[in-house]
Amino acid sequence: MTATAPEYDTYQSAFHQAFRPELYRMIDTLPLPDGGCVIDVPCGDGFYTRRLAERMTGGRLVAADACDEYLNRTRDRLSDAATGAGVEVTKADAYRLPHPDGTFDVAWCAQSLISLDPLPAVRELHRVTRSDGAVVILEADEFHHVLLPWPVELEAALPPAVHAASVRRYHDGAKLAPVRRLRGLLRRCGFQSVKRTIHPAERAAPFDPPTAAFLAHHLRFLRSLVGPHLTPELLRTFDRFADADRPDSLLRSPEVELSCLNVVYLARRSRTRTAGL
């Protein structure tokens, strides 16, 4: 349980603002039954919770997180939301939710499996979802999340650098790409049907302010991640293309295009509990 927002909060907020239309369209496609029961966990700052609340007709929406600051932000976001559902914002451990087995029709979990231990977290989602209910997980693959027109020699060096950074930080080369293990994890936890959908978001220069702000955050994040694993020459190339004062940089060139790939897994809970869980 924590009182303050995590270190990635500013970057994630910039991501939400830049790609709000596409992210909200993901919510709009969810199978939310009239009068149903839905949980958003971990709910973070309530970005997705608000859209879930706006989409629901009757029923109950639970927003759960272990961070006090995030819970307060979620309450603020919901204060003027138009919803017919009863909304509950609660402090809870994602591994031990205070709800009986089979409580929810839909469980939504967004961008959390890097900071969580995926197996116990997904097991708990399975437990609290009713038979034939759905667990929906939004995640990314850091190797392919944000696509930019880097020089070819630098672009070829970035995936090995991301892998090296993942090993160094997490002792796991795939930790920054949770989607690569998600189908097998969902099946291991007892989900009967698993469907993956890739949701692209495309932007072209000149970027609107939210996209420009996200790109600046992303470049700082990426440099901190891969910088120690690039050669001095490639790092200088990176810095040149990330320099906002250069007219040919990714931040200022009128020819830059940006693609952001987000992956949604929708899994249906089986009617019988899998042995060994």
PDB file of C-alpha atoms in Angstrom:
ATOM      1  CA  MET A   1       0.000   0.000   0.000  1.00  0.00           C
ATOM      2  CA  THR A   2       1.382   3.432  -0.941  1.00  0.00           C
ATOM      3  CA  ALA A   3       0.496   7.055  -0.269  1.00  0.00           C
ATOM      4  CA  THR A   4       2.087   8.758  -3.283  1.00  0.00           C
ATOM      5  CA  ALA A   5       1.942   8.210  -7.028  1.00  0.00           C
ATOM      6  CA  PRO A   6       4.713   6.090  -8.618  1.00  0.00           C
ATOM      7  CA  GLU A   7       7.623   7.562 -10.543  1.00  0.00           C
ATOM      8  CA  TYR A   8       6.061   6.772 -13.936  1.00  0.00           C
ATOM      9  CA  ASP A   9       2.951   8.838 -13.145  1.00  0.00           C
ATOM     10  CA  THR A  10       3.853  11.917 -15.228  1.00  0.00           C
ATOM     11  CA  TYR A  11       4.756   9.849 -18.273  1.00  0.00           C
ATOM     12  CA  GLN A  12       1.587   7.774 -18.024  1.00  0.00           C
ATOM     13  CA  SER A  13      -0.565  10.884 -17.646  1.00  0.00           C
ATOM     14  CA  ALA A  14       1.030  12.348 -20.780  1.00  0.00           C
ATOM     15  CA  PHE A  15       0.257   9.101 -22.614  1.00  0.00           C
ATOM     16  CA  HIS A  16      -3.392   9.296 -21.543  1.00  0.00           C
ATOM     17  CA  GLN A  17      -3.746  12.889 -22.693  1.00  0.00           C
ATOM     18  CA  ALA A  18      -2.067  12.301 -26.058  1.00  0.00           C
ATOM     19  CA  PHE A  19      -4.116   9.240 -26.982  1.00  0.00           C
ATOM     20  CA  ARG A  20      -7.368   9.857 -25.133  1.00  0.00           C
ATOM     21  CA  PRO A  21      -9.616   9.339 -28.216  1.00  0.00           C
ATOM     22  CA  GLU A  22      -8.123   5.930 -29.049  1.00  0.00           C
ATOM     23  CA  LEU A  23      -7.978   4.787 -25.419  1.00  0.00           C
ATOM     24  CA  TYR A  24     -11.580   5.779 -24.790  1.00  0.00           C
ATOM     25  CA  ARG A  25     -12.654   3.935 -27.932  1.00  0.00           C
ATOM     26  CA  MET A  26     -11.159   0.791 -26.379  1.00  0.00           C
ATOM     27  CA  ILE A  27     -13.409   1.270 -23.368  1.00  0.00           C
ATOM     28  CA  ASP A  28     -16.376   1.874 -25.659  1.00  0.00           C
ATOM     29  CA  THR A  29     -15.958  -1.604 -27.196  1.00  0.00           C
ATOM     30  CA  LEU A  30     -16.000  -3.475 -23.881  1.00  0.00           C
ATOM     31  CA  PRO A  31     -18.841  -5.939 -23.186  1.00  0.00           C
ATOM     32  CA  LEU A  32     -20.442  -3.970 -20.338  1.00  0.00           C
ATOM     33  CA  PRO A  33     -23.859  -5.484 -19.534  1.00  0.00           C
ATOM     34  CA  ASP A  34     -26.729  -3.254 -18.425  1.00  0.00           C
ATOM     35  CA  GLY A  35     -26.957  -3.429 -14.655  1.00  0.00           C
ATOM     36  CA  GLY A  36     -23.675  -5.324 -14.495  1.00  0.00           C
ATOM     37  CA  CYS A  37     -20.846  -5.230 -11.992  1.00  0.00           C
ATOM     38  CA  VAL A  38     -17.430  -3.964 -13.162  1.00  0.00           C
ATOM     39  CA  ILE A  39     -14.054  -3.473 -11.486  1.00  0.00           C
ATOM     40  CA  ASP A  40     -11.119  -1.303 -12.614  1.00  0.00           C
ATOM     41  CA  VAL A  41      -7.969  -2.536 -10.854  1.00  0.00           C
ATOM     42  CA  PRO A  42      -5.502  -1.011 -10.339  1.00  0.00           C
ATOM     43  CA  CYS A  43      -7.476   2.087 -11.272  1.00  0.00           C
ATOM     44  CA  GLY A  44      -4.547   4.526 -11.089  1.00  0.00           C
ATOM     45  CA  ASP A  45      -5.644   8.130 -11.371  1.00  0.00           C
ATOM     46  CA  GLY A  46      -9.099   7.194 -12.655  1.00  0.00           C
ATOM     47  CA  PHE A  47      -8.491   7.951 -16.332  1.00  0.00           C
ATOM     48  CA  TYR A  48     -10.197   4.737 -17.444  1.00  0.00           C
ATOM     49  CA  THR A  49     -12.588   4.631 -14.483  1.00  0.00           C
ATOM     50  CA  ARG A  50     -14.327   7.791 -15.627  1.00  0.00           C
ATOM     51  CA  ARG A  51     -14.976   6.401 -19.086  1.00  0.00           C
ATOM     52  CA  LEU A  52     -16.240   3.142 -17.635  1.00  0.00           C
ATOM     53  CA  ALA A  53     -18.616   5.141 -15.426  1.00  0.00           C
ATOM     54  CA  GLU A  54     -19.871   7.138 -18.407  1.00  0.00           C
ATOM     55  CA  ARG A  55     -20.505   3.942 -20.365  1.00  0.00           C
ATOM     56  CA  MET A  56     -22.392   2.021 -17.698  1.00  0.00           C
ATOM     57  CA  THR A  57     -26.151   1.859 -17.385  1.00  0.00           C
ATOM     58  CA  GLY A  58     -27.093   0.895 -13.867  1.00  0.00           C
ATOM     59  CA  GLY A  59     -25.153  -1.680 -11.940  1.00  0.00           C
ATOM     60  CA  ARG A  60     -21.999  -1.155  -9.893  1.00  0.00           C
ATOM     61  CA  LEU A  61     -18.500   0.075 -10.704  1.00  0.00           C
ATOM     62  CA  VAL A  62     -15.584  -0.503  -8.323  1.00  0.00           C
ATOM     63  CA  ALA A  63     -12.321   1.433  -8.707  1.00  0.00           C
ATOM     64  CA  ALA A  64      -9.568  -0.168  -6.629  1.00  0.00           C
ATOM     65  CA  ASP A  65      -5.957   0.824  -6.057  1.00  0.00           C
ATOM     66  CA  ALA A  66      -3.330   0.614  -3.320  1.00  0.00           C
ATOM     67  CA  CYS A  67      -2.211   4.245  -3.712  1.00  0.00           C
ATOM     68  CA  ASP A  68      -3.979   6.919  -1.646  1.00  0.00           C
ATOM     69  CA  GLU A  69      -3.074   9.733  -4.044  1.00  0.00           C
ATOM     70  CA  TYR A  70      -4.482   7.807  -6.990  1.00  0.00           C
ATOM     71  CA  LEU A  71      -7.704   7.097  -5.117  1.00  0.00           C
ATOM     72  CA  ASN A  72      -8.124  10.805  -4.385  1.00  0.00           C
ATOM     73  CA  ARG A  73      -7.528  11.672  -8.044  1.00  0.00           C
ATOM     74  CA  THR A  74     -10.043   9.027  -9.097  1.00  0.00           C
ATOM     75  CA  ARG A  75     -12.682  10.525  -6.802  1.00  0.00           C
ATOM     76  CA  ASP A  76     -11.980  13.956  -8.313  1.00  0.00           C
ATOM     77  CA  ARG A  77     -12.341  12.614 -11.865  1.00  0.00           C
ATOM     78  CA  LEU A  78     -15.636  10.976 -11.017  1.00  0.00           C
ATOM     79  CA  SER A  79     -17.100  13.973  -9.212  1.00  0.00           C
ATOM     80  CA  ASP A  80     -18.839  15.303 -12.324  1.00  0.00           C
ATOM     81  CA  ALA A  81     -19.079  12.106 -14.409  1.00  0.00           C
ATOM     82  CA  ALA A  82     -22.468  11.318 -15.917  1.00  0.00           C
ATOM     83  CA  THR A  83     -23.220   7.743 -14.901  1.00  0.00           C
ATOM     84  CA  GLY A  84     -26.179   5.628 -13.944  1.00  0.00           C
ATOM     85  CA  ALA A  85     -24.007   3.151 -12.056  1.00  0.00           C
ATOM     86  CA  GLY A  86     -23.233   3.110  -8.379  1.00  0.00           C
ATOM     87  CA  VAL A  87     -19.507   3.879  -8.068  1.00  0.00           C
ATOM     88  CA  GLU A  88     -17.245   2.755  -5.228  1.00  0.00           C
ATOM     89  CA  VAL A  89     -13.618   3.904  -4.888  1.00  0.00           C
ATOM     90  CA  THR A  90     -11.723   1.649  -2.526  1.00  0.00           C
ATOM     91  CA  LYS A  91      -8.195   1.014  -1.309  1.00  0.00           C
ATOM     92  CA  ALA A  92      -7.271  -2.581  -2.068  1.00  0.00           C
ATOM     93  CA  ASP A  93      -4.387  -4.925  -2.791  1.00  0.00           C
ATOM     94  CA  ALA A  94      -4.592  -6.208  -6.378  1.00  0.00           C
ATOM     95  CA  TYR A  95      -3.494  -9.648  -5.149  1.00  0.00           C
ATOM     96  CA  ARG A  96      -6.144  -9.840  -2.394  1.00  0.00           C
ATOM     97  CA  LEU A  97      -9.292  -8.023  -3.470  1.00  0.00           C
ATOM     98  CA  PRO A  98     -11.995  -7.703  -0.784  1.00  0.00           C
ATOM     99  CA  HIS A  99     -14.688  -9.272  -2.960  1.00  0.00           C
ATOM    100  CA  PRO A 100     -16.242 -12.752  -3.055  1.00  0.00           C
ATOM    101  CA  ASP A 101     -15.544 -15.199  -5.864  1.00  0.00           C
ATOM    102  CA  GLY A 102     -17.446 -14.441  -9.065  1.00  0.00           C
ATOM    103  CA  THR A 103     -18.460 -10.883  -8.146  1.00  0.00           C
ATOM    104  CA  PHE A 104     -17.817  -9.066 -11.427  1.00  0.00           C
ATOM    105  CA  ASP A 105     -19.108  -9.314 -14.963  1.00  0.00           C
ATOM    106  CA  VAL A 106     -16.058  -7.449 -16.300  1.00  0.00           C
ATOM    107  CA  ALA A 107     -12.643  -6.793 -14.783  1.00  0.00           C
ATOM    108  CA  TRP A 108     -10.507  -4.103 -16.464  1.00  0.00           C
ATOM    109  CA  CYS A 109      -6.756  -3.942 -15.831  1.00  0.00           C
ATOM    110  CA  ALA A 110      -4.703  -1.355 -17.715  1.00  0.00           C
ATOM    111  CA  GLN A 111      -0.939  -0.870 -17.977  1.00  0.00           C
ATOM    112  CA  SER A 112      -0.183  -2.553 -14.667  1.00  0.00           C
ATOM    113  CA  LEU A 113       1.569  -5.868 -15.289  1.00  0.00           C
ATOM    114  CA  ILE A 114       5.048  -4.341 -15.350  1.00  0.00           C
ATOM    115  CA  SER A 115       4.639  -3.044 -11.806  1.00  0.00           C
ATOM    116  CA  LEU A 116       2.634  -6.086 -10.621  1.00  0.00           C
ATOM    117  CA  ASP A 117       3.613  -9.738 -10.373  1.00  0.00           C
ATOM    118  CA  PRO A 118       1.468 -10.932 -13.310  1.00  0.00           C
ATOM    119  CA  LEU A 119       0.611 -14.474 -12.214  1.00  0.00           C
ATOM    120  CA  PRO A 120      -0.982 -13.754  -8.802  1.00  0.00           C
ATOM    121  CA  ALA A 121      -2.594 -10.580 -10.168  1.00  0.00           C
ATOM    122  CA  VAL A 122      -4.281 -12.428 -13.046  1.00  0.00           C
ATOM    123  CA  ARG A 123      -5.254 -15.294 -10.740  1.00  0.00           C
ATOM    124  CA  GLU A 124      -7.066 -12.795  -8.539  1.00  0.00           C
ATOM    125  CA  LEU A 125      -8.858 -11.297 -11.538  1.00  0.00           C
ATOM    126  CA  HIS A 126      -9.949 -14.807 -12.444  1.00  0.00           C
ATOM    127  CA  ARG A 127     -11.240 -15.412  -8.938  1.00  0.00           C
ATOM    128  CA  VAL A 128     -13.436 -12.313  -8.731  1.00  0.00           C
ATOM    129  CA  THR A 129     -14.884 -12.654 -12.249  1.00  0.00           C
ATOM    130  CA  ARG A 130     -18.099 -14.630 -12.642  1.00  0.00           C
ATOM    131  CA  SER A 131     -18.491 -17.632 -14.941  1.00  0.00           C
ATOM    132  CA  ASP A 132     -18.675 -16.400 -18.543  1.00  0.00           C
ATOM    133  CA  GLY A 133     -17.496 -12.980 -17.374  1.00  0.00           C
ATOM    134  CA  ALA A 134     -14.616 -11.167 -19.048  1.00  0.00           C
ATOM    135  CA  VAL A 135     -11.228  -9.963 -17.923  1.00  0.00           C
ATOM    136  CA  VAL A 136      -9.824  -7.276 -20.204  1.00  0.00           C
ATOM    137  CA  ILE A 137      -6.157  -6.313 -19.985  1.00  0.00           C
ATOM    138  CA  LEU A 138      -4.545  -3.374 -21.790  1.00  0.00           C
ATOM    139  CA  GLU A 139      -0.786  -3.691 -22.088  1.00  0.00           C
ATOM    140  CA  ALA A 140       2.152  -2.748 -24.272  1.00  0.00           C
ATOM    141  CA  ASP A 141       5.341  -4.232 -25.621  1.00  0.00           C
ATOM    142  CA  GLU A 142       8.130  -1.737 -24.989  1.00  0.00           C
ATOM    143  CA  PHE A 143      10.047  -3.126 -27.973  1.00  0.00           C
ATOM    144  CA  HIS A 144       7.261  -1.943 -30.290  1.00  0.00           C
ATOM    145  CA  HIS A 145       5.071   0.416 -28.262  1.00  0.00           C
ATOM    146  CA  VAL A 146       6.109   3.738 -29.821  1.00  0.00           C
ATOM    147  CA  LEU A 147       7.394   3.633 -33.400  1.00  0.00           C
ATOM    148  CA  LEU A 148       9.439   6.608 -34.617  1.00  0.00           C
ATOM    149  CA  PRO A 149      11.561   7.289 -37.727  1.00  0.00           C
ATOM    150  CA  TRP A 150      14.960   6.861 -36.096  1.00  0.00           C
ATOM    151  CA  PRO A 151      18.042   6.488 -38.313  1.00  0.00           C
ATOM    152  CA  VAL A 152      18.207   2.833 -39.308  1.00  0.00           C
ATOM    153  CA  GLU A 153      21.436   2.092 -37.460  1.00  0.00           C
ATOM    154  CA  LEU A 154      19.988   3.462 -34.225  1.00  0.00           C
ATOM    155  CA  GLU A 155      16.630   1.752 -34.677  1.00  0.00           C
ATOM    156  CA  ALA A 156      18.422  -1.590 -35.098  1.00  0.00           C
ATOM    157  CA  ALA A 157      20.294  -1.027 -31.828  1.00  0.00           C
ATOM    158  CA  LEU A 158      17.286  -0.048 -29.721  1.00  0.00           C
ATOM    159  CA  PRO A 159      15.679  -3.524 -29.209  1.00  0.00           C
ATOM    160  CA  PRO A 160      18.912  -5.094 -27.848  1.00  0.00           C
ATOM    161  CA  ALA A 161      19.333  -2.049 -25.597  1.00  0.00           C
ATOM    162  CA  VAL A 162      15.754  -2.376 -24.298  1.00  0.00           C
ATOM    163  CA  HIS A 163      16.404  -6.065 -23.622  1.00  0.00           C
ATOM    164  CA  ALA A 164      19.632  -5.297 -21.766  1.00  0.00           C
ATOM    165  CA  ALA A 165      17.874  -2.624 -19.715  1.00  0.00           C
ATOM    166  CA  SER A 166      15.078  -5.039 -18.815  1.00  0.00           C
ATOM    167  CA  VAL A 167      17.602  -7.642 -17.662  1.00  0.00           C
ATOM    168  CA  ARG A 168      19.480  -5.038 -15.643  1.00  0.00           C
ATOM    169  CA  ARG A 169      16.389  -3.572 -13.948  1.00  0.00           C
ATOM    170  CA  TYR A 170      14.215  -6.656 -13.541  1.00  0.00           C
ATOM    171  CA  HIS A 171      16.506  -9.650 -14.145  1.00  0.00           C
ATOM    172  CA  ASP A 172      14.039 -10.569 -16.871  1.00  0.00           C
ATOM    173  CA  GLY A 173      14.512  -9.653 -20.518  1.00  0.00           C
ATOM    174  CA  ALA A 174      10.770  -9.850 -21.237  1.00  0.00           C
ATOM    175  CA  LYS A 175       9.508  -7.878 -18.230  1.00  0.00           C
ATOM    176  CA  LEU A 176       9.010  -4.750 -20.368  1.00  0.00           C
ATOM    177  CA  ALA A 177       6.935  -6.754 -22.840  1.00  0.00           C
ATOM    178  CA  PRO A 178       4.211  -8.393 -20.707  1.00  0.00           C
ATOM    179  CA  VAL A 179       1.975  -9.018 -23.713  1.00  0.00           C
ATOM    180  CA  ARG A 180       4.381 -11.702 -24.943  1.00  0.00           C
ATOM    181  CA  ARG A 181       3.452 -13.979 -22.063  1.00  0.00           C
ATOM    182  CA  LEU A 182      -0.129 -12.921 -21.555  1.00  0.00           C
ATOM    183  CA  ARG A 183      -1.994 -15.494 -23.636  1.00  0.00           C
ATOM    184  CA  GLY A 184      -0.247 -18.380 -21.899  1.00  0.00           C
ATOM    185  CA  LEU A 185      -0.704 -16.732 -18.511  1.00  0.00           C
ATOM    186  CA  LEU A 186      -4.430 -16.240 -19.039  1.00  0.00           C
ATOM    187  CA  ARG A 187      -4.907 -19.855 -20.082  1.00  0.00           C
ATOM    188  CA  ARG A 188      -2.842 -21.047 -17.127  1.00  0.00           C
ATOM    189  CA  CYS A 189      -5.146 -19.101 -14.829  1.00  0.00           C
ATOM    190  CA  GLY A 190      -8.224 -20.839 -16.211  1.00  0.00           C
ATOM    191  CA  PHE A 191      -9.594 -18.553 -18.910  1.00  0.00           C
ATOM    192  CA  GLN A 192     -11.460 -20.426 -21.602  1.00  0.00           C
ATOM    193  CA  SER A 193     -11.360 -17.989 -24.505  1.00  0.00           C
ATOM    194  CA  VAL A 194      -8.607 -15.461 -25.162  1.00  0.00           C
ATOM    195  CA  LYS A 195      -8.767 -12.831 -27.897  1.00  0.00           C
ATOM    196  CA  ARG A 196      -6.073 -10.275 -28.725  1.00  0.00           C
ATOM    197  CA  THR A 197      -6.698  -6.963 -30.489  1.00  0.00           C
ATOM    198  CA  ILE A 198      -4.045  -4.419 -31.459  1.00  0.00           C
ATOM    199  CA  HIS A 199      -5.148  -0.787 -31.303  1.00  0.00           C
ATOM    200  CA  PRO A 200      -2.880   1.610 -33.222  1.00  0.00           C
ATOM    201  CA  ALA A 201      -2.805   5.358 -32.719  1.00  0.00           C
ATOM    202  CA  GLU A 202      -1.266   7.451 -35.477  1.00  0.00           C
ATOM    203  CA  ARG A 203       0.037  11.019 -35.312  1.00  0.00           C
ATOM    204  CA  ALA A 204       1.881  13.182 -37.844  1.00  0.00           C
ATOM    205  CA  ALA A 205       3.757  16.450 -37.417  1.00  0.00           C
ATOM    206  CA  PRO A 206       3.045  19.151 -36.585  1.00  0.00           C
ATOM    207  CA  PHE A 207       1.967  17.518 -33.337  1.00  0.00           C
ATOM    208  CA  ASP A 208      -0.783  18.900 -31.144  1.00  0.00           C
ATOM    209  CA  PRO A 209       0.378  19.954 -27.634  1.00  0.00           C
ATOM    210  CA  PRO A 210      -0.630  16.695 -25.877  1.00  0.00           C
ATOM    211  CA  THR A 211       1.213  14.581 -28.458  1.00  0.00           C
ATOM    212  CA  ALA A 212       4.276  16.845 -28.324  1.00  0.00           C
ATOM    213  CA  ALA A 213       4.304  16.609 -24.522  1.00  0.00           C
ATOM    214  CA  PHE A 214       4.014  12.815 -24.639  1.00  0.00           C
ATOM    215  CA  LEU A 215       6.806  12.548 -27.210  1.00  0.00           C
ATOM    216  CA  ALA A 216       9.114  14.639 -25.035  1.00  0.00           C
ATOM    217  CA  HIS A 217       8.324  12.413 -22.039  1.00  0.00           C
ATOM    218  CA  HIS A 218       8.838   9.296 -24.111  1.00  0.00           C
ATOM    219  CA  LEU A 219      12.229  10.406 -25.394  1.00  0.00           C
ATOM    220  CA  ARG A 220      13.429  11.176 -21.869  1.00  0.00           C
ATOM    221  CA  PHE A 221      12.152   7.822 -20.624  1.00  0.00           C
ATOM    222  CA  LEU A 222      13.693   5.927 -23.525  1.00  0.00           C
ATOM    223  CA  ARG A 223      17.073   7.616 -23.089  1.00  0.00           C
ATOM    224  CA  SER A 224      17.173   6.754 -19.396  1.00  0.00           C
ATOM    225  CA  LEU A 225      16.309   3.171 -20.304  1.00  0.00           C
ATOM    226  CA  VAL A 226      18.652   2.486 -23.222  1.00  0.00           C
ATOM    227  CA  GLY A 227      21.357   5.121 -22.776  1.00  0.00           C
ATOM    228  CA  PRO A 228      23.706   2.910 -20.731  1.00  0.00           C
ATOM    229  CA  HIS A 229      23.441   0.172 -23.371  1.00  0.00           C
ATOM    230  CA  LEU A 230      24.199   2.198 -26.521  1.00  0.00           C
ATOM    231  CA  THR A 231      27.626   2.935 -27.911  1.00  0.00           C
ATOM    232  CA  PRO A 232      28.828   6.541 -27.449  1.00  0.00           C
ATOM    233  CA  GLU A 233      28.285   7.177 -31.166  1.00  0.00           C
ATOM    234  CA  LEU A 234      24.728   5.858 -31.142  1.00  0.00           C
ATOM    235  CA  LEU A 235      23.947   7.768 -27.966  1.00  0.00           C
ATOM    236  CA  ARG A 236      25.086  10.977 -29.648  1.00  0.00           C
ATOM    237  CA  THR A 237      22.788  10.149 -32.571  1.00  0.00           C
ATOM    238  CA  PHE A 238      19.935   9.581 -30.146  1.00  0.00           C
ATOM    239  CA  ASP A 239      20.554  12.907 -28.431  1.00  0.00           C
ATOM    240  CA  ARG A 240      20.706  14.728 -31.752  1.00  0.00           C
ATOM    241  CA  PHE A 241      17.314  13.426 -32.836  1.00  0.00           C
ATOM    242  CA  ALA A 242      15.812  14.075 -29.377  1.00  0.00           C
ATOM    243  CA  ASP A 243      17.117  17.656 -29.158  1.00  0.00           C
ATOM    244  CA  ALA A 244      14.144  20.044 -29.180  1.00  0.00           C
ATOM    245  CA  ASP A 245      16.420  22.892 -30.315  1.00  0.00           C
ATOM    246  CA  ARG A 246      17.305  21.175 -33.602  1.00  0.00           C
ATOM    247  CA  PRO A 247      14.863  21.768 -36.484  1.00  0.00           C
ATOM    248  CA  ASP A 248      15.491  18.231 -37.814  1.00  0.00           C
ATOM    249  CA  SER A 249      14.761  16.522 -34.493  1.00  0.00           C
ATOM    250  CA  LEU A 250      11.851  14.186 -33.862  1.00  0.00           C
ATOM    251  CA  LEU A 251      10.278  16.962 -31.821  1.00  0.00           C
ATOM    252  CA  ARG A 252      10.427  19.630 -34.529  1.00  0.00           C
ATOM    253  CA  SER A 253      10.768  18.104 -37.981  1.00  0.00           C
ATOM    254  CA  PRO A 254       7.601  18.570 -40.087  1.00  0.00           C
ATOM    255  CA  GLU A 255       8.080  15.091 -41.585  1.00  0.00           C
ATOM    256  CA  VAL A 256       7.909  12.996 -38.398  1.00  0.00           C
ATOM    257  CA  GLU A 257       5.210  10.351 -38.021  1.00  0.00           C
ATOM    258  CA  LEU A 258       4.500   8.538 -34.755  1.00  0.00           C
ATOM    259  CA  SER A 259       2.701   5.237 -34.236  1.00  0.00           C
ATOM    260  CA  CYS A 260       1.658   3.939 -30.823  1.00  0.00           C
ATOM    261  CA  LEU A 261       0.613   0.287 -30.570  1.00  0.00           C
ATOM    262  CA  ASN A 262      -1.558  -0.873 -27.676  1.00  0.00           C
ATOM    263  CA  VAL A 263      -2.655  -4.455 -27.109  1.00  0.00           C
ATOM    264  CA  VAL A 264      -5.930  -5.535 -25.488  1.00  0.00           C
ATOM    265  CA  TYR A 265      -6.544  -9.099 -24.357  1.00  0.00           C
ATOM    266  CA  LEU A 266     -10.141 -10.099 -23.659  1.00  0.00           C
ATOM    267  CA  ALA A 267     -10.416 -13.394 -21.785  1.00  0.00           C
ATOM    268  CA  ARG A 268     -13.585 -15.250 -20.817  1.00  0.00           C
ATOM    269  CA  ARG A 269     -13.599 -17.022 -17.488  1.00  0.00           C
ATOM    270  CA  SER A 270     -14.279 -20.751 -17.679  1.00  0.00           C
ATOM    271  CA  ARG A 271     -17.160 -22.290 -15.744  1.00  0.00           C
ATOM    272  CA  THR A 272     -14.909 -24.515 -13.642  1.00  0.00           C
ATOM    273  CA  ARG A 273     -11.901 -23.491 -11.614  1.00  0.00           C
ATOM    274  CA  THR A 274      -8.576 -24.740 -12.932  1.00  0.00           C
ATOM    275  CA  ALA A 275      -6.801 -27.216 -10.682  1.00  0.00           C
ATOM    276  CA  GLY A 276      -3.726 -25.921  -8.914  1.00  0.00           C
ATOM    277  CA  LEU A 277      -4.843 -22.310  -8.642  1.00  0.00           C
TER     278      LEU A 277
END
